[in-house]
Coordinates of C-alpha atoms and ligand atoms in Angstrom, one line a residue:
X1 CA -4.8 -5.5 16.1
X2 CA -2.7 -8.0 14.3
X3 CA -1.1 -6.7 11.1
X4 CA -0.3 -8.9 8.1
X5 CA 1.5 -7.5 5.1
X6 CA 0.4 -9.1 1.8
X7 CA 1.4 -6.3 -0.6
X8 CA 5.0 -7.2 -1.4
X9 CA 4.6 -6.3 -5.0
X10 CA 4.1 -2.7 -4.0
X11 CA 7.1 -2.7 -1.7
X12 CA 8.9 -4.9 0.8
X13 CA 10.3 -4.4 4.3
X14 CA 14.0 -3.7 4.3
X15 CA 15.9 -6.7 5.6
X16 CA 17.7 -6.2 8.9
X17 CA 21.0 -7.2 7.3
X18 CA 20.5 -4.6 4.6
X19 CA 19.9 -1.8 7.3
X20 CA 23.1 -3.0 9.1
X21 CA 25.1 -2.9 5.9
X22 CA 23.9 0.7 5.1
X23 CA 24.4 2.2 8.6
X24 CA 28.1 3.0 8.4
X25 CA 27.6 4.9 5.2
X26 CA 25.4 7.4 7.0
X27 CA 27.6 7.7 10.0
X28 CA 31.4 7.2 9.7
X29 CA 31.8 6.6 6.0
X30 CA 30.1 9.6 4.6
X31 CA 32.8 10.8 2.2
X32 CA 32.0 11.6 -1.4
X33 CA 33.5 8.7 -3.4
X34 CA 34.8 11.2 -6.0
X35 CA 36.9 13.0 -3.4
X36 CA 40.6 12.2 -3.3
X37 CA 41.1 12.2 0.5
X38 CA 40.7 9.2 2.8
X39 CA 37.1 10.0 3.6
X40 CA 36.3 9.7 -0.1
X41 CA 38.6 6.7 -0.8
X42 CA 37.4 4.6 2.1
X43 CA 33.9 4.4 0.6
X44 CA 35.2 2.8 -2.6
X45 CA 35.4 -0.9 -1.5
X46 CA 31.7 -0.8 -0.3
X47 CA 30.5 0.7 -3.6
X48 CA 32.6 -1.7 -5.6
X49 CA 31.2 -4.7 -3.6
X50 CA 27.7 -3.5 -4.3
X51 CA 28.4 -3.2 -8.0
X52 CA 29.8 -6.7 -8.0
X53 CA 26.7 -8.0 -6.1
X54 CA 24.4 -6.5 -8.7
X55 CA 26.5 -7.7 -11.7
X56 CA 26.6 -11.2 -10.3
X57 CA 22.9 -11.3 -9.5
X58 CA 21.9 -10.8 -13.1
X59 CA 25.0 -12.4 -14.7
X60 CA 26.2 -9.2 -16.3
X61 CA 29.6 -9.2 -18.0
X62 CA 32.4 -7.0 -16.7
X63 CA 32.3 -4.8 -19.7
X64 CA 28.5 -4.3 -19.6
X65 CA 27.2 -1.3 -17.6
X66 CA 25.0 -1.2 -14.5
X67 CA 24.0 2.3 -13.7
X68 CA 22.4 3.1 -10.3
X69 CA 19.2 5.2 -10.6
X70 CA 16.7 6.6 -8.1
X71 CA 14.1 4.0 -8.9
X72 CA 12.7 1.8 -11.7
X73 CA 10.5 4.6 -12.9
X74 CA 13.7 6.5 -13.7
X75 CA 15.3 3.5 -15.4
X76 CA 12.2 3.0 -17.5
X77 CA 11.8 6.7 -18.5
X78 CA 15.5 6.9 -19.2
X79 CA 15.6 4.0 -21.7
X80 CA 12.5 5.1 -23.6
X81 CA 13.5 8.7 -23.8
X82 CA 17.1 7.8 -24.7
X83 CA 15.9 5.7 -27.6
X84 CA 13.7 8.6 -28.7
X85 CA 16.5 11.1 -28.5
X86 CA 19.1 8.9 -30.1
X87 CA 17.4 6.7 -32.7
X88 CA 14.2 8.4 -33.4
X89 CA 14.9 12.1 -33.3
X90 CA 18.4 11.8 -34.9
X91 CA 17.7 8.7 -37.1
X92 CA 15.2 7.2 -39.4
X93 CA 13.3 5.0 -36.9
X94 CA 10.0 6.0 -35.4
X95 CA 8.4 2.9 -33.8
X96 CA 8.4 1.3 -30.4
X97 CA 6.7 -2.0 -29.4
X98 CA 5.4 -2.5 -25.9
X99 CA 2.4 -4.2 -24.2
X100 CA -1.0 -3.0 -22.9
X101 CA -0.1 -4.1 -19.3
X102 CA 3.2 -2.4 -18.6
X103 CA 3.7 -0.4 -15.5
X104 CA 2.6 3.3 -15.7
X105 CA 6.3 4.3 -15.9
X106 CA 6.4 2.7 -19.3
X107 CA 2.8 3.4 -20.5
X108 CA 2.8 7.1 -19.5
X109 CA 6.2 7.6 -21.1
X110 CA 4.9 6.0 -24.3
X111 CA 2.0 8.4 -24.2
X112 CA 4.4 11.3 -23.9
X113 CA 6.5 9.9 -26.8
X114 CA 3.3 9.5 -28.9
X115 CA 2.6 13.2 -28.3
X116 CA 6.1 13.8 -29.8
X117 CA 5.2 11.9 -33.0
X118 CA 6.6 8.4 -32.1
X119 CA 4.4 5.5 -33.2
X120 CA 3.8 2.9 -30.5
X121 CA 2.3 -0.6 -30.8
X122 CA 0.7 -1.9 -27.6
X123 CA 0.5 -5.7 -27.7
X124 CA -2.7 -7.2 -26.2
X125 CA -2.6 -9.8 -23.5
X126 CA -4.4 -13.2 -23.6
X127 CA -6.7 -14.6 -20.9
X128 CA -3.6 -15.7 -19.0
X129 CA -2.4 -12.1 -18.9
X130 CA 0.6 -12.8 -21.1
X131 CA 1.5 -11.9 -24.7
X132 CA 2.1 -14.0 -27.8
X133 CA 5.6 -14.2 -29.4
X134 CA 3.8 -14.3 -32.8
X135 CA 2.2 -10.9 -32.0
X136 CA 5.6 -9.5 -31.3
X137 CA 6.9 -10.8 -34.7
X138 CA 3.9 -9.4 -36.5
X139 CA 4.3 -6.0 -34.9
X140 CA 8.0 -5.6 -35.9
X141 CA 8.5 -2.9 -38.6
X142 CA 11.5 -1.7 -40.6
X143 CA 11.5 1.4 -38.4
X144 CA 11.1 -0.3 -35.1
X145 CA 13.7 1.2 -32.7
X146 CA 12.9 -0.6 -29.5
X147 CA 10.9 -3.5 -28.0
X148 CA 10.1 -2.9 -24.3
X149 CA 8.3 -5.8 -22.6
X150 CA 8.1 -6.4 -18.8
X151 CA 9.6 -9.7 -17.5
X152 CA 6.8 -10.3 -14.9
X153 CA 3.6 -8.4 -14.5
X154 CA 3.2 -6.5 -11.2
X155 CA -0.5 -7.2 -10.9
X156 CA -1.0 -10.8 -12.0
X157 CA 2.6 -12.1 -11.7
X158 CA 2.4 -13.4 -15.3
X159 CA 5.9 -14.2 -16.6
X160 CA 6.5 -13.0 -20.2
X161 CA 8.5 -14.8 -22.9
X162 CA 11.5 -12.5 -22.7
X163 CA 14.1 -15.0 -24.1
X164 CA 12.0 -15.6 -27.2
X165 CA 11.4 -11.9 -27.7
X166 CA 15.1 -11.4 -27.3
X167 CA 15.8 -13.7 -30.2
X168 CA 13.4 -11.8 -32.4
X169 CA 15.0 -8.5 -31.4
X170 CA 18.5 -9.8 -32.1
X171 CA 17.5 -11.2 -35.5
X172 CA 16.0 -7.9 -36.6
X173 CA 18.7 -5.8 -35.0
X174 CA 16.2 -4.0 -32.7
X175 CA 17.1 -2.8 -29.2
X176 CA 15.4 -4.8 -26.4
X177 CA 14.5 -3.6 -22.9
X178 CA 12.8 -5.5 -20.1
X179 CA 11.3 -4.1 -17.0
X180 CA 12.4 -6.8 -14.6
X181 CA 11.2 -5.1 -11.4
X182 CA 8.8 -7.9 -10.4
X183 CA 11.2 -10.6 -11.5
X184 CA 14.4 -9.9 -9.7
X185 CA 14.4 -11.8 -6.4
X186 CA 11.4 -13.9 -7.5
X187 CA 12.6 -15.9 -10.5
X188 CA 16.1 -16.2 -12.0
X189 CA 17.1 -13.2 -14.1
X190 CA 20.1 -13.8 -16.4
X191 CA 20.8 -11.1 -18.9
X192 CA 23.0 -13.4 -21.1
X193 CA 20.3 -16.0 -21.3
X194 CA 17.5 -13.5 -21.9
X195 CA 19.4 -11.6 -24.6
X196 CA 18.2 -8.2 -23.3
X197 CA 20.1 -5.0 -24.1
X198 CA 18.6 -3.0 -21.2
X199 CA 17.0 -4.1 -18.0
X200 CA 15.3 -2.1 -15.2
X201 CA 15.2 -3.1 -11.5
X202 CA 14.3 -1.5 -8.2
X203 CA 15.8 -2.4 -4.7
X204 CA 12.6 -1.9 -2.7
X205 CA 10.9 -4.8 -4.4
X206 CA 13.5 -7.3 -2.9
X207 CA 13.9 -6.0 0.7
X208 CA 16.3 -3.2 -0.2
X209 CA 15.7 0.5 0.4
X210 CA 13.3 2.7 -1.5
X211 CA 14.8 5.4 -3.7
X212 CA 17.4 3.2 -5.5
X213 CA 17.2 1.2 -8.7
X214 CA 19.4 0.3 -11.6
X215 CA 19.5 0.1 -15.4
X216 CA 21.6 -2.6 -17.0
X217 CA 23.1 -1.7 -20.4
X218 CA 24.7 -4.3 -22.6
X219 CA 28.2 -3.5 -23.8
X220 CA 28.2 -1.5 -27.0
X221 CA 24.6 -0.3 -26.6
X222 CA 24.4 3.5 -26.6
X223 CA 22.4 5.5 -24.1
X224 CA 21.9 9.2 -23.9
X225 CA 22.5 10.6 -20.4
X226 CA 19.4 11.8 -18.7
X227 CA 21.4 14.0 -16.2
X228 CA 24.4 15.8 -17.6
X229 CA 27.1 16.9 -15.2
X230 CA 30.1 15.2 -13.5
X231 CA 31.8 12.0 -14.5
X232 CA 29.9 9.7 -12.0
X233 CA 28.7 6.4 -13.5
X234 CA 31.0 6.9 -16.5
X235 CA 29.1 10.1 -17.3
X236 CA 26.0 8.2 -18.0
X237 CA 24.2 9.5 -14.9
X238 CA 25.9 12.4 -13.2
X239 CA 25.3 13.3 -9.5
X240 CA 27.1 12.3 -6.3
X241 CA 26.6 8.6 -5.7
X242 CA 24.0 7.6 -3.1
X243 CA 26.5 5.4 -1.3
X244 CA 24.3 4.1 1.6
X245 CA 21.6 3.1 -0.8
X246 CA 23.9 1.5 -3.4
X247 CA 25.5 -0.6 -0.6
X248 CA 21.9 -1.5 0.6
X249 CA 20.9 -2.5 -2.9
X250 CA 24.0 -4.7 -3.3
X251 CA 23.3 -6.5 0.0
X252 CA 19.6 -6.8 -0.8
X253 CA 20.1 -8.3 -4.2
X254 CA 22.7 -10.8 -2.9
X255 CA 20.3 -12.0 -0.3
X256 CA 17.4 -12.1 -2.8
X257 CA 19.4 -14.3 -5.1
X258 CA 20.4 -16.6 -2.2
X259 CA 16.7 -16.8 -1.3
X260 CA 15.5 -17.8 -4.8
X261 CA 15.2 -21.5 -3.9
X262 CA 13.1 -20.6 -0.9
X263 CA 10.9 -18.4 -3.2
X264 CA 10.5 -21.3 -5.5
X265 CA 9.6 -23.9 -2.8
X266 CA 8.3 -22.4 0.5
X267 CA 6.8 -19.2 -0.7
X268 CA 5.3 -20.9 -3.8
X269 CA 3.8 -23.5 -1.4
X270 CA 2.3 -20.9 0.8
X271 CA 0.9 -18.9 -2.2
X272 CA -0.7 -22.1 -3.6
X273 CA -2.2 -22.9 -0.2
X274 CA -3.7 -19.5 0.0
X275 CA -4.9 -19.6 -3.6
X276 CA -6.5 -23.0 -3.2
X277 CA -8.4 -21.9 -0.1
X278 CA -9.6 -18.6 -1.7
X279 CA -10.7 -20.4 -4.8
X280 CA -13.0 -22.5 -2.6
X281 CA -15.1 -19.3 -2.2
X282 CA -17.8 -19.5 -4.9
X283 CA -17.6 -17.2 -7.9
X284 CA -13.9 -16.3 -7.6
X285 CA -11.2 -16.6 -10.2
X286 CA -7.5 -16.0 -10.4
X287 CA -5.7 -14.7 -13.5
X288 CA -3.1 -16.9 -15.0
X289 CA -1.7 -20.5 -14.7
X290 CA 0.3 -20.9 -11.5
X291 CA 3.4 -22.2 -13.1
X292 CA 3.4 -19.2 -15.5
X293 CA 3.4 -16.7 -12.7
X294 CA 5.9 -15.4 -10.1
X295 CA 5.7 -17.7 -7.1
X296 CA 4.4 -15.0 -4.7
X297 CA 1.5 -13.4 -6.6
X298 CA -2.3 -13.9 -6.7
X299 CA -4.7 -11.5 -8.6
X300 CA -8.1 -12.8 -7.5
X301 CA -11.5 -11.5 -8.7
X302 CA -14.3 -11.9 -6.2
X303 CA -17.6 -11.5 -8.0
X304 CA -20.0 -9.0 -6.4
X305 CA -17.4 -7.4 -4.2
X306 CA -15.8 -4.0 -5.0
X307 CA -12.0 -4.4 -4.7
X308 CA -11.7 -1.1 -2.9
X309 CA -14.3 -2.0 -0.4
X310 CA -12.6 -5.3 0.3
X311 CA -9.3 -3.7 0.6
X312 CA -10.6 -1.3 3.3
X313 CA -12.5 -4.1 5.1
X314 CA -9.3 -6.3 5.2
X315 CA -7.3 -3.4 6.4
X316 CA -9.6 -1.8 9.0
X317 CA -11.2 -4.9 10.5
X318 CA -8.3 -7.4 10.2
X319 CA -5.1 -5.5 9.7
X320 CA -4.4 -7.2 6.4
X321 CA -2.6 -5.1 3.7
X322 CA -3.7 -6.1 0.2
X323 CA -4.0 -4.1 -3.0
X324 CA -6.5 -3.7 -5.9
X325 CA -3.6 -3.6 -8.3
X326 CA -0.6 -1.4 -8.8
X327 CA 0.0 0.9 -5.8
X328 CA 0.6 3.9 -7.9
X329 CA -2.8 3.6 -9.5
X330 CA -4.6 2.8 -6.2
X331 CA -6.2 6.3 -5.8
X332 CA -7.8 6.2 -9.2
X333 CA -10.7 4.0 -8.3
X334 CA -10.6 2.8 -11.9
X335 CA -11.2 -0.7 -13.0
X336 CA -8.1 -2.9 -12.7
X337 CA -6.3 -2.2 -16.1
X338 CA -4.9 -5.8 -16.4
X339 CA -8.3 -7.4 -15.9
X340 CA -9.7 -5.0 -18.5
X341 CA -6.9 -5.8 -20.8
X342 CA -7.6 -9.5 -20.6
X343 CA -11.2 -8.8 -21.5
X344 CA -13.0 -9.0 -18.2
X345 CA -16.4 -7.1 -18.1
X346 CA -16.3 -3.7 -16.4
X347 CA -18.0 -4.9 -13.2
X348 CA -15.6 -7.8 -12.8
X349 CA -12.6 -5.6 -13.5
X350 CA -13.6 -3.7 -10.3
X351 CA -13.4 -6.8 -8.2
X352 CA -9.7 -7.4 -8.3
X353 CA -7.6 -8.0 -5.1
X354 CA -3.9 -8.6 -5.4
X355 CA -2.1 -10.6 -2.6
X356 CA 1.6 -10.8 -2.8
X357 CA 3.8 -12.7 -0.4
X358 CA 7.5 -12.4 0.5
X359 CA 10.2 -14.7 1.9
X360 CA 9.2 -13.4 5.3
X361 CA 5.5 -14.5 5.0
X362 CA 4.7 -17.2 7.5
X363 CA 2.1 -20.1 7.3
X364 CA 0.4 -18.6 10.3
X365 CA -0.1 -15.4 8.4
X366 CA -1.5 -17.2 5.4
X367 CA -4.0 -19.1 7.7
X368 CA -5.1 -15.8 9.2
X369 CA -5.6 -14.3 5.7
X370 CA -7.6 -17.3 4.6
X371 CA -10.0 -17.0 7.5
X372 CA -10.4 -13.2 7.4
X373 CA -10.7 -13.1 3.6
X374 CA -13.6 -15.5 3.7
X375 CA -15.2 -13.5 6.5
X376 CA -14.8 -10.3 4.5
X377 CA -16.3 -11.7 1.3
X378 CA -19.2 -13.1 3.2
X379 CA -20.0 -9.7 4.9
X380 CA -19.5 -7.7 1.7
X381 CA -21.6 -10.0 -0.4
X382 CA -24.4 -9.9 2.1
X383 CA -24.6 -6.2 1.7
X384 CA -23.9 -6.2 -2.1
X385 CA -26.9 -5.4 -4.3
X386 CA -25.1 -6.7 -7.4
X387 CA -24.2 -10.1 -6.1
X388 CA -26.2 -13.1 -7.2
X389 CA -25.1 -16.7 -7.3
X390 CA -24.8 -16.6 -11.1
X391 CA -21.6 -18.2 -12.5
X392 CA -19.1 -15.5 -13.5
X393 CA -18.4 -15.0 -17.2
X394 CA -15.9 -17.3 -18.7
X395 CA -12.9 -15.2 -19.7
Ligands
C6P401 N1 5.1 -1.3 -8.8 C1 3.1 -1.9 -7.6 O1 2.3 -1.8 -6.6 P1 9.7 2.2 -8.6 O2 8.8 2.4 -7.5 O3 9.7 3.4 -9.5 O4 11.1 1.8 -8.3 O5 9.1 1.0 -9.5 C2 8.1 1.2 -10.5 C3 7.7 0.0 -11.1 C4 8.1 -0.3 -12.4 N2 7.8 -1.5 -13.0 C5 7.1 -2.4 -12.4 C6 6.7 -3.7 -13.1 C7 6.6 -2.2 -11.1 O6 5.9 -3.1 -10.5 C8 6.9 -1.0 -10.4 C9 6.3 -0.7 -9.1 C10 4.4 -1.1 -7.6 O7 2.8 -2.7 -8.5 C11 4.2 0.3 -7.2 S1 3.2 1.2 -8.4

């Protein structure tokens, strides 16, 4: 059976060039970069190049820090727990602002911090799946230690007003973190322009390997190490450097940045073609204005069709990989949390399907998905007891 991958917000295929760049670091160049001998020293240029590639991709200054982590979940946990240990436990601040629709690596960490006595404000999202800058302003308190707002939502692709929030944070002297996992490689990410203090990213979202991410830290901003030990990464994160993956992340981010124009033109065009065609199916709606979303993402609600049922139908009958939302919540069979957050009724919130394209998606694949998606909706609606041709609620 033909296989079409439309779940690039969950993870992406590793680019061939990235695999090639990584290979020597598994085979000949396996030295520990902290060793003084030639095996150790010969790894340095590759690691230094990767560091340069990451700095330049996000326009970090030389005296800022970019620390490699194991994934964005680690980066997100680290920044929240560091602020808790540093500013909240040892200082007089006790408040964090975030949103209702962050990735579970932020939301679950916030729940943990609440259990430790930290007060958290969760900002609501509007019908576009985005937040209001005014709400951020109103949520700020004297004791706010950190604002953590994602740059682009993983389920809807909604792009959040990070630059404007950065200005508020700077004015009030509050630390500002953004989870840019779904932004890097899809839209420009410039830490100077955005005014963020901390930024999380993950290589497997832009055709790099799984198991490597990074945390950007603006010069002068303190962070408490999560792992104590040796002097790697300036003592911020001890442990022998994962050299093949660091090299892979460098190559992947460089390629992703070079591909941004393609994302903004060709991938956007394919996404729009797909979206237009799917919206011709009666009783469907997509969350968020197109120009306020990442160019590769569609979260579509198909009235009368259970998201999980549709996902299995697309996969088993047609070889199409889609999602009902975030991959790490996909076994919960819960309503889509973002659709719930924007105020959709419970039965509609169970009808979400996320389709996410990549720079490798072809027009032929999009045409195939259009045809099979229609066929799947027709079949599932025919056997659905809940579907009637009533117009969906206006949300
Ligand atoms: N979202 C999704 O299907 P890791 O895998 O730890 O490097 O990244 C976690 C993560 C953090 N923030 C955002 C915004 C994300 O989208 C993700 C990963 C995937 O939406 C898998 S759950």
